[in-house]
């Protein structure tokens, strides 16, 4: 049966305890942070607003993205199991890219939320009602599922010859496509088009939202009002940068940086899949008083 060989960090032996321990700590921190964030939003009635509903969607997307890679990453670094069947690799690739597209869509929805809150504060509750938030969440999920499905279908019809050694401890579309033989242009061009139609358009929408937000803030006379408006956007800006910087770097390196050391590919891929789920709960807990107070209260009770 067709299978792929997963790799860890170049230069680090397989089943290395000093590499496995930090990864286990990162995954544990990710699980605790996002679960605490979801529990706090559900338990605190003051957080039942559109912004925090979108934040709960972001936490769910982060959990899905990390849990997709958890089995294979820990298997590579904690055991000697480095072989993955083709169907399992294909399923992992599909869910990784689907949750990534969902997270990108949630970041756009959060940018629209900040735009309405700052530019049209009196219409905030009427524009972003509960039904609109639910429909937006459903549309984001359906877009991610439908856009990535043809990528998996095209990959399932590929034939592989020669080396079956992947560059990471999980399966990515670009990495699997590199090992395919035959005509890979349909899968390559559709994959590029899917990235442009999801993350490309999403980044432009976020940029447009912030241009309008900055224009509205600069039109405010009071310096205190400007500072308060800017402070409400800091968390979302951090989440956007944390998500898009590793993503853009990984896409550029996979397509144009094949001459770079393998360690560069590995570190960027790990940062793309691990850094956002770990840092997003920390950023929002640090900047949001209600979340910070609720988590401290829980810790004090324990």
GROMACS .gro file of C-alpha atoms in nm:
model
  302
    1UNK     CA    1   0.000   0.000   0.000
    2UNK     CA    2   0.115   0.353  -0.082
    3UNK     CA    3   0.255   0.537   0.220
    4UNK     CA    4   0.463   0.847   0.292
    5UNK     CA    5   0.758   0.889   0.524
    6UNK     CA    6   0.732   1.180   0.765
    7UNK     CA    7   1.035   1.375   0.882
    8UNK     CA    8   1.105   1.578   1.192
    9UNK     CA    9   1.348   1.864   1.240
   10UNK     CA   10   1.658   1.826   1.016
   11UNK     CA   11   1.958   1.729   1.224
   12UNK     CA   12   1.746   1.609   1.518
   13UNK     CA   13   1.721   1.228   1.564
   14UNK     CA   14   1.380   1.068   1.542
   15UNK     CA   15   1.228   0.999   1.884
   16UNK     CA   16   1.432   1.276   2.041
   17UNK     CA   17   1.309   1.354   2.392
   18UNK     CA   18   1.444   1.710   2.403
   19UNK     CA   19   1.243   1.795   2.089
   20UNK     CA   20   0.933   1.603   2.197
   21UNK     CA   21   0.903   1.774   2.538
   22UNK     CA   22   0.869   2.135   2.403
   23UNK     CA   23   0.620   2.017   2.139
   24UNK     CA   24   0.410   1.841   2.404
   25UNK     CA   25   0.417   2.157   2.615
   26UNK     CA   26   0.308   2.369   2.317
   27UNK     CA   27   0.018   2.137   2.236
   28UNK     CA   28  -0.085   2.130   2.602
   29UNK     CA   29  -0.071   2.510   2.620
   30UNK     CA   30  -0.277   2.531   2.302
   31UNK     CA   31  -0.544   2.297   2.439
   32UNK     CA   32  -0.564   2.469   2.777
   33UNK     CA   33  -0.564   2.821   2.630
   34UNK     CA   34  -0.835   2.765   2.369
   35UNK     CA   35  -1.053   2.552   2.598
   36UNK     CA   36  -1.032   2.815   2.873
   37UNK     CA   37  -1.119   3.083   2.619
   38UNK     CA   38  -1.426   2.891   2.499
   39UNK     CA   39  -1.537   2.814   2.856
   40UNK     CA   40  -1.499   3.178   2.961
   41UNK     CA   41  -1.701   3.308   2.665
   42UNK     CA   42  -1.979   3.057   2.736
   43UNK     CA   43  -1.985   3.123   3.112
   44UNK     CA   44  -1.958   3.505   3.111
   45UNK     CA   45  -2.283   3.668   2.993
   46UNK     CA   46  -2.105   3.997   2.933
   47UNK     CA   47  -1.906   3.823   2.657
   48UNK     CA   48  -2.213   3.713   2.459
   49UNK     CA   49  -2.150   3.978   2.193
   50UNK     CA   50  -2.070   3.942   1.820
   51UNK     CA   51  -1.697   4.006   1.873
   52UNK     CA   52  -1.663   3.724   2.125
   53UNK     CA   53  -1.880   3.489   1.919
   54UNK     CA   54  -1.632   3.535   1.635
   55UNK     CA   55  -1.350   3.485   1.887
   56UNK     CA   56  -1.502   3.151   1.989
   57UNK     CA   57  -1.510   3.051   1.620
   58UNK     CA   58  -1.141   3.145   1.597
   59UNK     CA   59  -1.064   2.927   1.901
   60UNK     CA   60  -1.251   2.632   1.747
   61UNK     CA   61  -1.061   2.674   1.419
   62UNK     CA   62  -0.732   2.688   1.611
   63UNK     CA   63  -0.822   2.370   1.798
   64UNK     CA   64  -0.911   2.191   1.475
   65UNK     CA   65  -0.593   2.307   1.301
   66UNK     CA   66  -0.370   2.187   1.585
   67UNK     CA   67  -0.549   1.860   1.651
   68UNK     CA   68  -0.507   1.767   1.282
   69UNK     CA   69  -0.129   1.765   1.322
   70UNK     CA   70  -0.109   1.640   1.682
   71UNK     CA   71  -0.107   1.261   1.609
   72UNK     CA   72   0.165   1.262   1.344
   73UNK     CA   73   0.389   1.526   1.507
   74UNK     CA   74   0.395   1.342   1.840
   75UNK     CA   75   0.433   1.008   1.662
   76UNK     CA   76   0.744   1.131   1.482
   77UNK     CA   77   0.911   1.282   1.789
   78UNK     CA   78   0.793   1.043   2.060
   79UNK     CA   79   0.805   0.707   1.878
   80UNK     CA   80   0.967   0.556   1.573
   81UNK     CA   81   0.643   0.561   1.369
   82UNK     CA   82   0.733   0.778   1.069
   83UNK     CA   83   0.525   0.609   0.797
   84UNK     CA   84   0.172   0.729   0.715
   85UNK     CA   85  -0.069   0.559   0.469
   86UNK     CA   86  -0.174   0.763   0.168
   87UNK     CA   87  -0.542   0.791   0.267
   88UNK     CA   88  -0.455   0.908   0.617
   89UNK     CA   89  -0.210   1.161   0.473
   90UNK     CA   90  -0.474   1.281   0.227
   91UNK     CA   91  -0.731   1.324   0.505
   92UNK     CA   92  -0.482   1.515   0.720
   93UNK     CA   93  -0.393   1.743   0.428
   94UNK     CA   94  -0.762   1.814   0.364
   95UNK     CA   95  -0.844   1.904   0.724
   96UNK     CA   96  -0.530   2.118   0.769
   97UNK     CA   97  -0.610   2.333   0.467
   98UNK     CA   98  -0.983   2.341   0.548
   99UNK     CA   99  -0.931   2.468   0.903
  100UNK     CA  100  -0.672   2.715   0.773
  101UNK     CA  101  -0.928   2.856   0.525
  102UNK     CA  102  -1.190   2.870   0.803
  103UNK     CA  103  -0.953   3.063   1.032
  104UNK     CA  104  -0.878   3.310   0.753
  105UNK     CA  105  -1.251   3.366   0.700
  106UNK     CA  106  -1.309   3.419   1.074
  107UNK     CA  107  -1.035   3.685   1.077
  108UNK     CA  108  -1.222   3.867   0.797
  109UNK     CA  109  -1.546   3.851   0.996
  110UNK     CA  110  -1.367   3.991   1.301
  111UNK     CA  111  -1.225   4.276   1.087
  112UNK     CA  112  -1.580   4.358   0.971
  113UNK     CA  113  -1.692   4.348   1.335
  114UNK     CA  114  -1.425   4.606   1.428
  115UNK     CA  115  -1.522   4.821   1.126
  116UNK     CA  116  -1.888   4.834   1.232
  117UNK     CA  117  -1.801   4.891   1.599
  118UNK     CA  118  -1.574   5.189   1.521
  119UNK     CA  119  -1.730   5.344   1.210
  120UNK     CA  120  -2.099   5.279   1.292
  121UNK     CA  121  -2.115   5.228   1.670
  122UNK     CA  122  -2.485   5.320   1.701
  123UNK     CA  123  -2.583   5.051   1.449
  124UNK     CA  124  -2.354   4.782   1.589
  125UNK     CA  125  -2.618   4.566   1.759
  126UNK     CA  126  -2.869   4.602   1.475
  127UNK     CA  127  -2.615   4.517   1.200
  128UNK     CA  128  -2.440   4.229   1.378
  129UNK     CA  129  -2.736   4.041   1.517
  130UNK     CA  130  -2.723   3.680   1.631
  131UNK     CA  131  -2.871   3.545   1.307
  132UNK     CA  132  -2.615   3.731   1.093
  133UNK     CA  133  -2.325   3.598   1.304
  134UNK     CA  134  -2.460   3.242   1.272
  135UNK     CA  135  -2.506   3.275   0.895
  136UNK     CA  136  -2.157   3.423   0.860
  137UNK     CA  137  -2.007   3.133   1.057
  138UNK     CA  138  -2.193   2.877   0.844
  139UNK     CA  139  -2.083   3.049   0.523
  140UNK     CA  140  -1.719   3.055   0.639
  141UNK     CA  141  -1.726   2.681   0.716
  142UNK     CA  142  -1.896   2.592   0.385
  143UNK     CA  143  -1.648   2.804   0.189
  144UNK     CA  144  -1.352   2.628   0.350
  145UNK     CA  145  -1.500   2.280   0.300
  146UNK     CA  146  -1.597   2.337  -0.064
  147UNK     CA  147  -1.281   2.520  -0.172
  148UNK     CA  148  -1.043   2.255  -0.039
  149UNK     CA  149  -1.244   1.948  -0.145
  150UNK     CA  150  -1.129   1.956  -0.514
  151UNK     CA  151  -0.768   1.974  -0.392
  152UNK     CA  152  -0.815   1.642  -0.212
  153UNK     CA  153  -1.001   1.488  -0.508
  154UNK     CA  154  -0.726   1.585  -0.754
  155UNK     CA  155  -0.456   1.461  -0.517
  156UNK     CA  156  -0.636   1.126  -0.473
  157UNK     CA  157  -0.605   1.066  -0.849
  158UNK     CA  158  -0.231   1.133  -0.854
  159UNK     CA  159   0.031   0.863  -0.893
  160UNK     CA  160   0.354   0.873  -0.695
  161UNK     CA  161   0.686   0.735  -0.803
  162UNK     CA  162   1.037   0.763  -0.669
  163UNK     CA  163   1.087   0.927  -0.332
  164UNK     CA  164   0.798   0.936  -0.085
  165UNK     CA  165   0.981   1.138   0.180
  166UNK     CA  166   0.784   1.441   0.302
  167UNK     CA  167   0.952   1.755   0.431
  168UNK     CA  168   0.744   1.781   0.750
  169UNK     CA  169   0.590   1.570   1.023
  170UNK     CA  170   0.246   1.628   0.868
  171UNK     CA  171   0.099   1.637   0.516
  172UNK     CA  172   0.064   1.960   0.316
  173UNK     CA  173  -0.062   1.997  -0.040
  174UNK     CA  174   0.255   2.156  -0.179
  175UNK     CA  175   0.472   1.894  -0.013
  176UNK     CA  176   0.272   1.598  -0.148
  177UNK     CA  177   0.248   1.756  -0.493
  178UNK     CA  178   0.627   1.774  -0.509
  179UNK     CA  179   0.645   1.393  -0.493
  180UNK     CA  180   0.378   1.325  -0.758
  181UNK     CA  181   0.469   1.209  -1.105
  182UNK     CA  182   0.278   1.282  -1.422
  183UNK     CA  183   0.093   1.603  -1.504
  184UNK     CA  184   0.055   1.798  -1.178
  185UNK     CA  185  -0.051   2.126  -1.339
  186UNK     CA  186  -0.429   2.095  -1.274
  187UNK     CA  187  -0.374   2.029  -0.903
  188UNK     CA  188  -0.104   2.295  -0.878
  189UNK     CA  189  -0.307   2.565  -1.054
  190UNK     CA  190  -0.625   2.487  -0.860
  191UNK     CA  191  -0.433   2.490  -0.532
  192UNK     CA  192  -0.290   2.831  -0.619
  193UNK     CA  193  -0.634   2.958  -0.723
  194UNK     CA  194  -0.789   2.831  -0.398
  195UNK     CA  195  -0.524   3.013  -0.194
  196UNK     CA  196  -0.584   3.335  -0.388
  197UNK     CA  197  -0.964   3.310  -0.359
  198UNK     CA  198  -0.954   3.244   0.014
  199UNK     CA  199  -0.650   3.385   0.188
  200UNK     CA  200  -0.563   3.634  -0.088
  201UNK     CA  201  -0.908   3.794  -0.098
  202UNK     CA  202  -0.937   3.768   0.280
  203UNK     CA  203  -0.614   3.963   0.333
  204UNK     CA  204  -0.734   4.234   0.092
  205UNK     CA  205  -1.068   4.255   0.275
  206UNK     CA  206  -0.890   4.292   0.610
  207UNK     CA  207  -0.661   4.560   0.465
  208UNK     CA  208  -0.961   4.752   0.325
  209UNK     CA  209  -1.142   4.729   0.659
  210UNK     CA  210  -0.845   4.875   0.845
  211UNK     CA  211  -0.799   5.154   0.593
  212UNK     CA  212  -1.159   5.259   0.659
  213UNK     CA  213  -1.108   5.215   1.035
  214UNK     CA  214  -0.794   5.432   1.032
  215UNK     CA  215  -0.974   5.701   0.832
  216UNK     CA  216  -1.261   5.703   1.084
  217UNK     CA  217  -1.022   5.713   1.380
  218UNK     CA  218  -0.817   6.000   1.238
  219UNK     CA  219  -1.137   6.198   1.189
  220UNK     CA  220  -1.198   6.178   1.565
  221UNK     CA  221  -1.103   6.499   1.744
  222UNK     CA  222  -1.041   6.364   2.094
  223UNK     CA  223  -0.701   6.194   2.148
  224UNK     CA  224  -0.858   5.976   2.419
  225UNK     CA  225  -1.119   5.850   2.174
  226UNK     CA  226  -0.848   5.773   1.918
  227UNK     CA  227  -0.644   5.576   2.171
  228UNK     CA  228  -0.950   5.382   2.286
  229UNK     CA  229  -1.049   5.298   1.927
  230UNK     CA  230  -0.697   5.182   1.842
  231UNK     CA  231  -0.682   4.967   2.157
  232UNK     CA  232  -0.993   4.772   2.052
  233UNK     CA  233  -0.812   4.664   1.733
  234UNK     CA  234  -0.480   4.554   1.884
  235UNK     CA  235  -0.584   4.195   1.957
  236UNK     CA  236  -0.726   4.141   1.609
  237UNK     CA  237  -0.422   4.296   1.444
  238UNK     CA  238  -0.197   4.064   1.644
  239UNK     CA  239  -0.408   3.762   1.539
  240UNK     CA  240  -0.389   3.869   1.172
  241UNK     CA  241  -0.010   3.909   1.181
  242UNK     CA  242   0.038   3.583   1.373
  243UNK     CA  243  -0.164   3.395   1.110
  244UNK     CA  244  -0.063   3.560   0.782
  245UNK     CA  245   0.312   3.619   0.829
  246UNK     CA  246   0.406   3.248   0.864
  247UNK     CA  247   0.148   3.155   0.596
  248UNK     CA  248   0.291   3.395   0.336
  249UNK     CA  249   0.646   3.294   0.424
  250UNK     CA  250   0.565   2.922   0.390
  251UNK     CA  251   0.387   2.970   0.055
  252UNK     CA  252   0.674   3.173  -0.088
  253UNK     CA  253   0.938   2.926   0.031
  254UNK     CA  254   0.750   2.622  -0.105
  255UNK     CA  255   0.725   2.779  -0.450
  256UNK     CA  256   1.046   2.979  -0.484
  257UNK     CA  257   1.282   2.874  -0.204
  258UNK     CA  258   1.373   2.515  -0.288
  259UNK     CA  259   1.744   2.603  -0.265
  260UNK     CA  260   1.704   2.706   0.103
  261UNK     CA  261   1.807   2.467   0.385
  262UNK     CA  262   1.541   2.211   0.486
  263UNK     CA  263   1.542   2.356   0.838
  264UNK     CA  264   1.387   2.678   0.701
  265UNK     CA  265   1.091   2.489   0.552
  266UNK     CA  266   1.039   2.290   0.871
  267UNK     CA  267   1.048   2.586   1.109
  268UNK     CA  268   0.810   2.796   0.898
  269UNK     CA  269   0.563   2.508   0.861
  270UNK     CA  270   0.569   2.442   1.236
  271UNK     CA  271   0.525   2.815   1.307
  272UNK     CA  272   0.231   2.834   1.063
  273UNK     CA  273   0.045   2.549   1.236
  274UNK     CA  274   0.151   2.592   1.600
  275UNK     CA  275   0.211   2.961   1.669
  276UNK     CA  276  -0.142   3.102   1.602
  277UNK     CA  277  -0.330   2.845   1.818
  278UNK     CA  278  -0.084   2.901   2.105
  279UNK     CA  279  -0.060   3.281   2.093
  280UNK     CA  280  -0.418   3.382   2.011
  281UNK     CA  281  -0.565   3.283   2.353
  282UNK     CA  282  -0.272   3.452   2.529
  283UNK     CA  283  -0.320   3.777   2.335
  284UNK     CA  284  -0.695   3.795   2.392
  285UNK     CA  285  -0.666   3.694   2.758
  286UNK     CA  286  -0.404   3.963   2.816
  287UNK     CA  287  -0.602   4.243   2.648
  288UNK     CA  288  -0.959   4.152   2.751
  289UNK     CA  289  -1.037   4.233   3.113
  290UNK     CA  290  -1.343   4.007   3.141
  291UNK     CA  291  -1.155   3.702   3.012
  292UNK     CA  292  -0.854   3.772   3.233
  293UNK     CA  293  -1.071   3.818   3.542
  294UNK     CA  294  -1.270   3.499   3.480
  295UNK     CA  295  -0.957   3.288   3.426
  296UNK     CA  296  -0.793   3.430   3.740
  297UNK     CA  297  -1.109   3.354   3.936
  298UNK     CA  298  -1.102   2.995   3.810
  299UNK     CA  299  -0.735   2.957   3.906
  300UNK     CA  300  -0.799   3.098   4.254
  301UNK     CA  301  -1.081   2.849   4.312
  302UNK     CA  302  -0.852   2.564   4.210
   0.00000   0.00000   0.00000
